[in-house]
Short mmCIF file of C-alpha atoms and ligand atoms in Angstrom, two decimals:
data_model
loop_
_atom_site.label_atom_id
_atom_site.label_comp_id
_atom_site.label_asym_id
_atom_site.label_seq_id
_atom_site.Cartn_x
_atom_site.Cartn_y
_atom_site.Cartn_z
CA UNK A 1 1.54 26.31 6.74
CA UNK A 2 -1.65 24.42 7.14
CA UNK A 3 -0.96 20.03 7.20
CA UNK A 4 -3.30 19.08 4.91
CA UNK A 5 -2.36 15.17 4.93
CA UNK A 6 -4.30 14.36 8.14
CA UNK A 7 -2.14 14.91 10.88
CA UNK A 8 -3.18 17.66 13.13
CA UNK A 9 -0.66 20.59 12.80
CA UNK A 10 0.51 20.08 16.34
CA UNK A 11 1.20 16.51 16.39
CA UNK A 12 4.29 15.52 17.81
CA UNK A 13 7.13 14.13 15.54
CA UNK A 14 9.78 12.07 17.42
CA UNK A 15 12.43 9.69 17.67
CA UNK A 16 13.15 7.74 20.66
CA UNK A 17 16.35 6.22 21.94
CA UNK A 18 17.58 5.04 25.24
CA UNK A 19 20.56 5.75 27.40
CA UNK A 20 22.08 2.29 27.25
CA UNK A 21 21.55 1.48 23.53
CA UNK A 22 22.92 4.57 22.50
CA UNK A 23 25.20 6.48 24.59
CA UNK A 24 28.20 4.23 25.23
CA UNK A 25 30.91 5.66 27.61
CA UNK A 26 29.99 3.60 30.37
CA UNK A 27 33.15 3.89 32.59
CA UNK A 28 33.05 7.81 32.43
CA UNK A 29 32.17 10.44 34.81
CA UNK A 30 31.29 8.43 37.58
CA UNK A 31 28.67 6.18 35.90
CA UNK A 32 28.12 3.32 38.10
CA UNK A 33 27.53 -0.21 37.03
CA UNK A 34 24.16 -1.15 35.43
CA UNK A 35 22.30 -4.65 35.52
CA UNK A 36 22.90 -4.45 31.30
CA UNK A 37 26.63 -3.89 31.89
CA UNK A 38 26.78 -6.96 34.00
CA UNK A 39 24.22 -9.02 31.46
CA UNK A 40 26.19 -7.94 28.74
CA UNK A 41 29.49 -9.08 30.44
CA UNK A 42 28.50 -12.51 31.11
CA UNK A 43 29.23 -14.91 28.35
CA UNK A 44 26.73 -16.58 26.58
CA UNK A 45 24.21 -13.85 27.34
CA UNK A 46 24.30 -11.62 24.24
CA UNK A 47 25.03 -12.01 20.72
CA UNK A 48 28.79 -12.24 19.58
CA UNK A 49 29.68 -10.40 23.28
CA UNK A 50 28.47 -7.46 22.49
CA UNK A 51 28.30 -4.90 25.17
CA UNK A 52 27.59 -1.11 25.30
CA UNK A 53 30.42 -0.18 26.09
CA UNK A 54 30.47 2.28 23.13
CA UNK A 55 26.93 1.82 21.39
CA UNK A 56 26.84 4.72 19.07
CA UNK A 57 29.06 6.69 21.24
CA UNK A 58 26.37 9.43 22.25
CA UNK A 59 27.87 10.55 25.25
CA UNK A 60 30.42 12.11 23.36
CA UNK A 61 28.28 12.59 19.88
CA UNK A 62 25.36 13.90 20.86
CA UNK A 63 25.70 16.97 19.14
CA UNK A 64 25.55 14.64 15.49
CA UNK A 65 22.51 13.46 16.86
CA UNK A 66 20.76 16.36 17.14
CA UNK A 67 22.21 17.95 14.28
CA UNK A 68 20.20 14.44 12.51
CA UNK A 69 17.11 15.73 14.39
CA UNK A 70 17.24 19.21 13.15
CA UNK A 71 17.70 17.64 9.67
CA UNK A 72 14.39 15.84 9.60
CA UNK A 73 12.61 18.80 12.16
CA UNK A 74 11.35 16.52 14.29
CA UNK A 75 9.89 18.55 17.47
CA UNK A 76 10.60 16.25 20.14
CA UNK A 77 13.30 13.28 21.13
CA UNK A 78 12.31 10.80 23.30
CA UNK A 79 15.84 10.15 25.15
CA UNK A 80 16.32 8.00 28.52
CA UNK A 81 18.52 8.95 31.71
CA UNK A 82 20.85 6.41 32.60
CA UNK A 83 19.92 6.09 36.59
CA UNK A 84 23.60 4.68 37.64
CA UNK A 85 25.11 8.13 35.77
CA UNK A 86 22.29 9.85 38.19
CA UNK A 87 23.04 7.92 41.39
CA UNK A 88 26.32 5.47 40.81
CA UNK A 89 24.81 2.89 43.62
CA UNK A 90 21.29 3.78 43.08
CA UNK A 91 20.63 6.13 46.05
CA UNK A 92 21.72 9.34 47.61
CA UNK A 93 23.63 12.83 46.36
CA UNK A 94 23.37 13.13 42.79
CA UNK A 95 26.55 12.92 40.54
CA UNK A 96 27.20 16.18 39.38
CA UNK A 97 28.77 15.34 36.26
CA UNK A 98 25.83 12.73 35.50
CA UNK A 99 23.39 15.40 35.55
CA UNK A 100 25.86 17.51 33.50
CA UNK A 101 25.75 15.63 30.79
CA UNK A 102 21.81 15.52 30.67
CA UNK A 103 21.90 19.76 31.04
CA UNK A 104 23.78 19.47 28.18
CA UNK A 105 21.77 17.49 26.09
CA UNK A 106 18.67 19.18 26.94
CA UNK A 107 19.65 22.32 26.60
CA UNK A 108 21.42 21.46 22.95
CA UNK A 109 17.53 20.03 22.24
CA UNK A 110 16.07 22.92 23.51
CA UNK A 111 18.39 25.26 21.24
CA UNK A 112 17.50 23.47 18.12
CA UNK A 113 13.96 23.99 18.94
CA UNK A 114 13.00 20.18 19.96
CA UNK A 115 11.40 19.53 22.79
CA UNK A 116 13.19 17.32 25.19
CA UNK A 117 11.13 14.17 26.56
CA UNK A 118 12.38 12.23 29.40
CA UNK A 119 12.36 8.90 29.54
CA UNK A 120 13.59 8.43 33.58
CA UNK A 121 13.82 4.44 33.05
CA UNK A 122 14.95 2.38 29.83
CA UNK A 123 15.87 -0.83 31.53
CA UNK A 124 19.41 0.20 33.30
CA UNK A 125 18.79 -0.40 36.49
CA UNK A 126 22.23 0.58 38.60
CA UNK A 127 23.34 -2.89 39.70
CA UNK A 128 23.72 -2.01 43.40
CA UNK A 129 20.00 -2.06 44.17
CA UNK A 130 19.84 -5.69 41.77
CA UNK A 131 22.05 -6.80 44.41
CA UNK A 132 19.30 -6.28 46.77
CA UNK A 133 16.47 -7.57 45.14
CA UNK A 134 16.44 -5.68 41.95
CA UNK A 135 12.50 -5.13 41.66
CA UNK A 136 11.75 -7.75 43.01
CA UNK A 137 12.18 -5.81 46.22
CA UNK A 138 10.20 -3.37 47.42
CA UNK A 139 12.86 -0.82 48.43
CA UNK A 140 13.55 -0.28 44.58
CA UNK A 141 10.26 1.43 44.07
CA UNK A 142 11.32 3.95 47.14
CA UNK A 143 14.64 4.18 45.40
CA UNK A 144 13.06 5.64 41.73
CA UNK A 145 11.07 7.63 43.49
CA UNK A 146 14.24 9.05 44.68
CA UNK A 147 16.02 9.24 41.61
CA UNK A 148 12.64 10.60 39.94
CA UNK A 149 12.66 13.85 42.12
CA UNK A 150 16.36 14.39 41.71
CA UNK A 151 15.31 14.56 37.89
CA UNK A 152 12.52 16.85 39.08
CA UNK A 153 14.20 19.45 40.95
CA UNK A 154 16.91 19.07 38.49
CA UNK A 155 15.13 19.61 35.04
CA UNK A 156 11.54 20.08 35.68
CA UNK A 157 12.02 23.97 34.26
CA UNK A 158 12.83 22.53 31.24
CA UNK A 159 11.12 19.04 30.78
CA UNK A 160 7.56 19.08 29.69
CA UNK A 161 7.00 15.41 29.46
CA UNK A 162 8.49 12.95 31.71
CA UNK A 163 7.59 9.31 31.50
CA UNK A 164 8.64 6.68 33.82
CA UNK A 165 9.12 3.37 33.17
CA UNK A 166 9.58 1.84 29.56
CA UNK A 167 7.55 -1.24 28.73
CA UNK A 168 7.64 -2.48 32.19
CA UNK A 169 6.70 -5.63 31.11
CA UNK A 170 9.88 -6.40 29.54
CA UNK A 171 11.25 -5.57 32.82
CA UNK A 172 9.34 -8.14 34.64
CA UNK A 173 9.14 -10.77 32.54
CA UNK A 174 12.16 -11.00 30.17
CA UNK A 175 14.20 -9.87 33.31
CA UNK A 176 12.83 -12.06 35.98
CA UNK A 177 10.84 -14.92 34.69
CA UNK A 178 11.92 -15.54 31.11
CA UNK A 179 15.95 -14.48 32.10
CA UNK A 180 17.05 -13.48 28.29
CA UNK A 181 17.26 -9.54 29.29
CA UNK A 182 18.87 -8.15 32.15
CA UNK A 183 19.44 -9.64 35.14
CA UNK A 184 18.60 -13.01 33.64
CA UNK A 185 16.46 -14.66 36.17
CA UNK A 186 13.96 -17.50 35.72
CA UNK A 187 11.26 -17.04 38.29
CA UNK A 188 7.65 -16.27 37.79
CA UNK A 189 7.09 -15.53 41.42
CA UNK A 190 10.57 -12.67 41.20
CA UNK A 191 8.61 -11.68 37.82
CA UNK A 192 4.88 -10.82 39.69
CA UNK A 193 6.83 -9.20 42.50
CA UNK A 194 8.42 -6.77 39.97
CA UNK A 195 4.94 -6.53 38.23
CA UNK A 196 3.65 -4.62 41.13
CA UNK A 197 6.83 -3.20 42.35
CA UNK A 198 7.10 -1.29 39.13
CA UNK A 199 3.66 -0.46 39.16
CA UNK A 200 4.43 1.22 42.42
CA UNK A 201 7.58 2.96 41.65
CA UNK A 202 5.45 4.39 38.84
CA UNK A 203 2.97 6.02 41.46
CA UNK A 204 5.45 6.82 43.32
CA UNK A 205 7.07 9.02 41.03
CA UNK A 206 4.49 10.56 39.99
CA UNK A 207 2.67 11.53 43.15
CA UNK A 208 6.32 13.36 43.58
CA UNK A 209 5.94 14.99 40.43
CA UNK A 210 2.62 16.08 41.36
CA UNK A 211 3.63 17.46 44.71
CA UNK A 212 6.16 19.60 43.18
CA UNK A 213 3.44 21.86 41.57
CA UNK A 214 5.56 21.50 38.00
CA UNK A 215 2.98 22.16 35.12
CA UNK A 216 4.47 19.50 32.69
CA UNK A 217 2.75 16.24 31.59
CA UNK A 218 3.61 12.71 33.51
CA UNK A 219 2.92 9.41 32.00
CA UNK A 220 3.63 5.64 31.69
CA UNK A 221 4.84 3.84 28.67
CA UNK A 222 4.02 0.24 28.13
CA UNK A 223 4.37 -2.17 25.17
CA UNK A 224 0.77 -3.38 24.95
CA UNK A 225 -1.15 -6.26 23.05
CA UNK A 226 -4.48 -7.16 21.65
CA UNK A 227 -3.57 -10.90 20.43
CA UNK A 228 -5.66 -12.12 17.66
CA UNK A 229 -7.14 -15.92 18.01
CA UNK A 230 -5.21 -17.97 15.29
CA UNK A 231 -8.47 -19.78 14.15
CA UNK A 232 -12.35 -19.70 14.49
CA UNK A 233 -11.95 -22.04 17.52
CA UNK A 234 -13.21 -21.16 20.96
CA UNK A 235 -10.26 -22.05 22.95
CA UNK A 236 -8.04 -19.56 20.72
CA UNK A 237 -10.51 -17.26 21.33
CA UNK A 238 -10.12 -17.53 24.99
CA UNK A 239 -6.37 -17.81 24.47
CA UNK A 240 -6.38 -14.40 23.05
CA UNK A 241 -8.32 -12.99 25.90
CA UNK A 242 -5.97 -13.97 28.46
CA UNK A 243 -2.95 -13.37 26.58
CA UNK A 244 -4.05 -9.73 26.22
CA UNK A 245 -4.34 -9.31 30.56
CA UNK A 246 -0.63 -9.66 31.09
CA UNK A 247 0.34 -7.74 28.30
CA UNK A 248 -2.08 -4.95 29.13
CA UNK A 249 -4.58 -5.28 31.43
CA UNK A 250 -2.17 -5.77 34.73
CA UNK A 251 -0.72 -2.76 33.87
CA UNK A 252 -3.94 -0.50 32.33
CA UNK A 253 -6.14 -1.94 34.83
CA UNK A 254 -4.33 -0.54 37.88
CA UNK A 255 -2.63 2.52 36.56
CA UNK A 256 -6.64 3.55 36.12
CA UNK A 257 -7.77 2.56 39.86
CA UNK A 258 -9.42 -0.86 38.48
CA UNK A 259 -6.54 -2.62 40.29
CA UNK A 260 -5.71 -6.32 39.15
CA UNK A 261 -7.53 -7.79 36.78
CA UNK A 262 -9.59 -11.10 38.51
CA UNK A 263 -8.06 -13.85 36.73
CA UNK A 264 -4.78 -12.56 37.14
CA UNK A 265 -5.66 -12.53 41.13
CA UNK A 266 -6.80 -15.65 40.69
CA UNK A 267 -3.68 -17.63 39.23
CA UNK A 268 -1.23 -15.51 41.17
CA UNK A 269 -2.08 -13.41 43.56
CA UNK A 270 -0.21 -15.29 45.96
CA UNK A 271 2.89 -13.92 44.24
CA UNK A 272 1.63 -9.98 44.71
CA UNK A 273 3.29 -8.31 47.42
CA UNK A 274 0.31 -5.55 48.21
CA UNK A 275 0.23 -3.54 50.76
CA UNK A 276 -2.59 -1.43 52.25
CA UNK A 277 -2.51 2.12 50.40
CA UNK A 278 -0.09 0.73 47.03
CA UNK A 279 -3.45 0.30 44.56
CA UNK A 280 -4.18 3.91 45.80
CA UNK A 281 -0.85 5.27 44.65
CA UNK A 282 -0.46 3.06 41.18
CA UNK A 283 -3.92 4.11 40.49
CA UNK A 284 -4.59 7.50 39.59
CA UNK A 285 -4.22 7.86 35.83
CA UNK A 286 -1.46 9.36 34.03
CA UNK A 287 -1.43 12.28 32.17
CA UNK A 288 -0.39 10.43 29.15
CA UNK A 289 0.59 7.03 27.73
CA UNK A 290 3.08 6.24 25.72
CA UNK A 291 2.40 2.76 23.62
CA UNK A 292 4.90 0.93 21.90
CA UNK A 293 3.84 -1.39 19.07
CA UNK A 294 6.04 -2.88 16.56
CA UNK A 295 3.53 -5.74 15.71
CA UNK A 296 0.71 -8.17 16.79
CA UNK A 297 0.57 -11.46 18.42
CA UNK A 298 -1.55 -14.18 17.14
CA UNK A 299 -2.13 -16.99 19.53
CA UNK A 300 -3.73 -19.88 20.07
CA UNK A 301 -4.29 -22.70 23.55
CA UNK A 302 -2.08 -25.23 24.57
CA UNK A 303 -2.24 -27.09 27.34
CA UNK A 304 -1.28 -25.15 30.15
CA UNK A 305 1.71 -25.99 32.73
CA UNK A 306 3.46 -24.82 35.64
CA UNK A 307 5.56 -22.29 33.35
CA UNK A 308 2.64 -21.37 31.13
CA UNK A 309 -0.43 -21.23 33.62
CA UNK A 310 -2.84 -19.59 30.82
CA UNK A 311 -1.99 -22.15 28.09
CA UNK A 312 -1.23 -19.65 25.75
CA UNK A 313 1.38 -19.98 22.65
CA UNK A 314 2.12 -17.81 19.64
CA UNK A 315 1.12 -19.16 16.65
CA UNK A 316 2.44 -19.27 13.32
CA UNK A 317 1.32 -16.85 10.45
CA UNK A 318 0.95 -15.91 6.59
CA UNK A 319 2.28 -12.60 7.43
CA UNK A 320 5.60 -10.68 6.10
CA UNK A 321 7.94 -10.40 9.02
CA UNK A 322 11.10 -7.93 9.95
CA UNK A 323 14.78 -9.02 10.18
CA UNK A 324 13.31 -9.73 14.08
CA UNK A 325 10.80 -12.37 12.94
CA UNK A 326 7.96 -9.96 13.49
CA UNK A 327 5.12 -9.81 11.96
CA UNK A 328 4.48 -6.86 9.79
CA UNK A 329 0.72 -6.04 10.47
CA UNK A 330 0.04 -1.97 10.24
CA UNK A 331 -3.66 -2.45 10.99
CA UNK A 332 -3.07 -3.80 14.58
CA UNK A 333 -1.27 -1.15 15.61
CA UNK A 334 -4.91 0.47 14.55
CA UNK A 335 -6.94 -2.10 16.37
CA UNK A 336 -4.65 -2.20 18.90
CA UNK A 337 -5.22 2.04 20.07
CA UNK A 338 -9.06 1.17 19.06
CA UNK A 339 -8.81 -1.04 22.12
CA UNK A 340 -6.81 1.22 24.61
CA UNK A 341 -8.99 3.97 23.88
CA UNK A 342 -12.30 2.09 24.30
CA UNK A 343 -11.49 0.40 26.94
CA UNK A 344 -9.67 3.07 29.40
CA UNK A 345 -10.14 6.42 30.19
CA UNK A 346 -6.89 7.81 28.29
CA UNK A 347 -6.67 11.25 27.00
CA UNK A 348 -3.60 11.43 25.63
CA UNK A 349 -2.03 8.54 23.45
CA UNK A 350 1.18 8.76 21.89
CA UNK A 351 2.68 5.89 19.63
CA UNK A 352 6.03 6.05 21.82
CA UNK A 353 7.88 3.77 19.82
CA UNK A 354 7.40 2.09 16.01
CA UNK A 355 10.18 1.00 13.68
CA UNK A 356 11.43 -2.30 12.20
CA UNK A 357 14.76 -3.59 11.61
CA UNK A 358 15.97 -5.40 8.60
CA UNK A 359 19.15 -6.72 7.28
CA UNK A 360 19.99 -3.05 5.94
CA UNK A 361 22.75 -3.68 3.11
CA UNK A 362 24.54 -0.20 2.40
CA UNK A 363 25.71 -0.26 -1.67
CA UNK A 364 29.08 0.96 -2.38
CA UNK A 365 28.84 4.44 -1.86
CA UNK A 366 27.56 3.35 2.12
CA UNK A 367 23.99 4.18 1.27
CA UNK A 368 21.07 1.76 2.92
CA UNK A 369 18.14 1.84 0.36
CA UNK A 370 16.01 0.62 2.78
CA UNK A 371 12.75 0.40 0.93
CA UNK A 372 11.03 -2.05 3.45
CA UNK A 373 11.59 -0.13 6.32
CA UNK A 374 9.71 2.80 4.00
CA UNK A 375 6.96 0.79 3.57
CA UNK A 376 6.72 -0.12 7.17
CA UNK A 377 6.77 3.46 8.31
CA UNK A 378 4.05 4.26 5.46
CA UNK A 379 1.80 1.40 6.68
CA UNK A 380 2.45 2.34 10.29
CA UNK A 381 1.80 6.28 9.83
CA UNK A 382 -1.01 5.52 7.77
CA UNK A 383 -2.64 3.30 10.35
CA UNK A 384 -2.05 6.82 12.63
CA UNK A 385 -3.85 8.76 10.51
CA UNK A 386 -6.67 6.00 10.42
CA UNK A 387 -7.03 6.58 14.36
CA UNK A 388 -6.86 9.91 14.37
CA UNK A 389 -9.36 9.80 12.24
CA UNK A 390 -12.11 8.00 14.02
CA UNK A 391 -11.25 9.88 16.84
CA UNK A 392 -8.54 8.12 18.77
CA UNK A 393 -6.70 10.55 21.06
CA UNK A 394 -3.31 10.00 19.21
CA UNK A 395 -1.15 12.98 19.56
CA UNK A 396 2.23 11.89 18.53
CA UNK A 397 4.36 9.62 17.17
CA UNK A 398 8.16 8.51 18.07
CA UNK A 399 10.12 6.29 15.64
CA UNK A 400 12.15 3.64 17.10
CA UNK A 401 15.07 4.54 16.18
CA UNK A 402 16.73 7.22 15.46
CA UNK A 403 20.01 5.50 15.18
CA UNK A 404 21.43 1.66 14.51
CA UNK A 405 21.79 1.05 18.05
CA UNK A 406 22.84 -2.11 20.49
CA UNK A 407 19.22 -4.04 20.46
CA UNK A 408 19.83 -6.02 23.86
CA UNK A 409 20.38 -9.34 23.92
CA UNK A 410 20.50 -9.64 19.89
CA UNK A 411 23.55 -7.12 20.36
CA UNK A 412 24.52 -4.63 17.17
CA UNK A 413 23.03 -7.17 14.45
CA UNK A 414 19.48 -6.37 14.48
CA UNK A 415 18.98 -2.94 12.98
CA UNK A 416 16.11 -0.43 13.69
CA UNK A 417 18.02 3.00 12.68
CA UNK A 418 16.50 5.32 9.93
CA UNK A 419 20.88 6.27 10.36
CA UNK A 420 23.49 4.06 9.88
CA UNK A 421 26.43 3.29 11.65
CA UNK A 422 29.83 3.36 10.31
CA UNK A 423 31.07 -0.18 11.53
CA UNK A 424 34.69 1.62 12.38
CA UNK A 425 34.44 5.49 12.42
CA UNK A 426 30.50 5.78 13.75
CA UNK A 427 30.03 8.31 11.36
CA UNK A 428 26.42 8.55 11.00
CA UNK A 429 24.88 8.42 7.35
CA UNK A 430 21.11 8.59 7.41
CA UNK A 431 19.29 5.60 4.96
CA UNK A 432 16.81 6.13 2.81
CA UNK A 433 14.22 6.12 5.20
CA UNK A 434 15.16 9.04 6.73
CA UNK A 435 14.57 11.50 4.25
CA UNK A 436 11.27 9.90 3.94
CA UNK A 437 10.22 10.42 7.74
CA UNK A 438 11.62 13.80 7.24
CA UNK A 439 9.29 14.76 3.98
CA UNK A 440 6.58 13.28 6.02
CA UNK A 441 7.20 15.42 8.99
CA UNK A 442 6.94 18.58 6.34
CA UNK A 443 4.02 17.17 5.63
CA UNK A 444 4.59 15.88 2.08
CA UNK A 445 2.09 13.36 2.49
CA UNK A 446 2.85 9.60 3.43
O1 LIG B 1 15.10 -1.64 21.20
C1 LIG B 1 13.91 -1.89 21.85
C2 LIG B 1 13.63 -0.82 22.88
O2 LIG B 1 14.65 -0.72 23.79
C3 LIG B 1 12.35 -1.14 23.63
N1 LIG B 1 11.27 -1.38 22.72
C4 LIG B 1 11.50 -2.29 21.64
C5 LIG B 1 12.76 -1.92 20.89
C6 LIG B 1 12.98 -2.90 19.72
O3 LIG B 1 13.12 -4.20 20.21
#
């Protein structure tokens, strides 16, 4: 049947997860040790101790999962590969049973009729190769690259869309130079030297993926910004400007052969370990890119110091905010694409992640009437439609999350699932919200 609610009748409905939020089990099979297993077992690093040790137990429940997919017919999941199940140390043979358990999976997805896309890096970095730099060494790009064309021999029949890093940023920054995600260091020069090392473990992979003559799609997913000035003045307007080149232009600007952007150079290209032939590799575009918005940043100048070069800070607002402290503001997820797609060559944009969490409160019969999280998705979708619309080359959307899952450092307390988690059987009991993704997905309107 025809959509007649504005979405294009193949527009991709998704959920995303990742490996380490979700599937748990991380002793079995030969997994290896991750940076986030060591984070999480270092006091004082997450919330209450939590760890993944179980998450929502998907190694072994992945079959309830997908059953929940088939329930609200989404046509694609957005899933990560945990590398250390891939490669315990990081390099060599593959572990059989690792790649086992993603046959499985993809071929359960496949079954039901959803189309299995592969996120190759969430964040779990085996802890072997942190040991030798993490990414702040250059070796670690060499070493996805690796693990990347394992995953291609291994599932390229089946995968259509392959991405390969997730919000790379995060990586960098909260990893190296802020320390509050894995592996918790505090240095801006570690932090650039990831910058490009991810870039390049990015091209990397996919000049692999192109050599293998596979016809699926190969793209990038980063977690973008277009901060907003917080007043009129001109130094929040300048603020804003800056703010938005590490968020997105150090990554945009090279994936699409610009390289760096100038003032980035400028302040630290000291830090940038290039060498002849890398801006060649990180630079020819993707086939698609995934953006993750959940909301905007408004900022404004401060005077700027060794840790916070650009003098930029975030600045209080008027706005509603999730159970993170976010921001609720639909229409920048609108101005937000406005500006990737104006400013970059991009031909194929997916929202790769939206969602919110909030202090879900189940009633007595274990219910979550979640009605915020409904009107965040509305707002959200709506603002989808709105690019679509004027044109934007949006072609699908993934909801963060499919399940209550371990959210990093804030451990098991901050909630994005459209399912709940039983606290003590992890039975999963979908909220309120996910009926209403699923009569959107029917196309019941928003
Ligand atoms: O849970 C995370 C996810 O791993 C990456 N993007 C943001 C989500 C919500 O914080």
């Amino acid at each position: 049947m025809k959509r007649t609610d504005g979405f294009p009748d193949d527009f991709i409905w998704g959920c995303a997860t990742s490996s380490y939020q979700i599937e748990g089990a991380t002793h079995e099979d030969g997994r290896g040790v991750s940076i986030w297993d060591t984070f999480c077992h270092t006091p004082g690093k997450v919330a209450e101790g939590d760890t993944g040790d179980i998450a929502c137990d998907s190694y072994h429940r992945y079959p309830e999962d997908i059953a929940l997919l088939r329930e609200l017919n989404a046509n694609a999941y957005r899933f990560s590969t945990a590398w250390p199940r891939i490669q315990p140390d990081g390099s060599g043979k593959p572990n059989p049973k690792g790649l086992a358990y993603y046959d499985t999976l993809v071929d359960s997805l496949l079954e039901a009729g959803i189309e299995p896309w592969m996120q190759l890096y969430h964040w779990d970095l085996p802890q072997a190769l942190e040991d030798r730099g993490g990414w702040a060494n250059r070796e670690t790009a060499f070493r996805f690259q690796e693990f990347a064309e394992i995953m291609f021999a291994h599932f390229g029949d089946r995968i259509t869309h392959y991405s390969s890093l997730n919000e790379p940023w995060c990586s960098a920054y909260l990893g190296y130079r802020e320390g509050v995600q894995a592996p918790g260091k505090r240095d801006r020069v570690l932090a650039n030297r990831a910058v490009h090392h991810l870039l390049l473990a990015h091209g990397l992979a996919q000049k692999s993926y192109r050599a293998t003559g596979l016809s699926g799609k190969f793209g990038i997913v980063i977690n973008p910004g277009r901060q907003r000035p917080a007043t009129a003045r001109p130094e929040d307007y300048a603020a804003a400007e800056i703010a938005s080149i590490e968020s997105t232009r150090i990554w945009l600007d090279p994936l699409y052969g610009r390289g760096y952007p100038a003032l980035f150079m400028q302040y630290f290209g000291a830090d940038l370990p290039i060498v002849d032939g890398d801006m060649e590799i990180i630079g020819s575009p993707p086939d698609f890119l995934g953006v993750n918005y959940y909301f905007e940043h408004v900022v404004k100048a401060v005077p700027a110091d060794e840790r916070n070069p650009f003098g930029v800070a975030l600045a209080d607002t008027w706005h509603e905010k999730t159970a993170m402290g976010w921001d609720i503001v639909p229409e920048g997820m609108l101005r937000l694409l406005r500006y990737i797609a104006g400013n970059w060559p991009v031909s194929n944009l997916y929202v790769t992640e939206n969602g919110a969490a909030f202090d879900d409160v189940p009633d007595a019969d274990g219910v979550v009437h979640d009605k915020d999280r409904i009107e965040y998705l509305r707002a959200h979708l709506q603002a989808c439609r709105d690019a679509i619309a004027e044109g934007i080359p949006l072609k699908g959307y993934f909801l963060w999350s499919l399940l209550d899952n371990f959210e990093w450092a804030y451990g098991y307390r901050k909630r994005f699932g459209i399912v709940r988690l039983h606290p003590e059987t992890l039975n999963r009991i979908p909220k309120k919200s996910f009926y209403y993704y699923r009569d959107v997905i029917a196309g019941c309107g928003l």
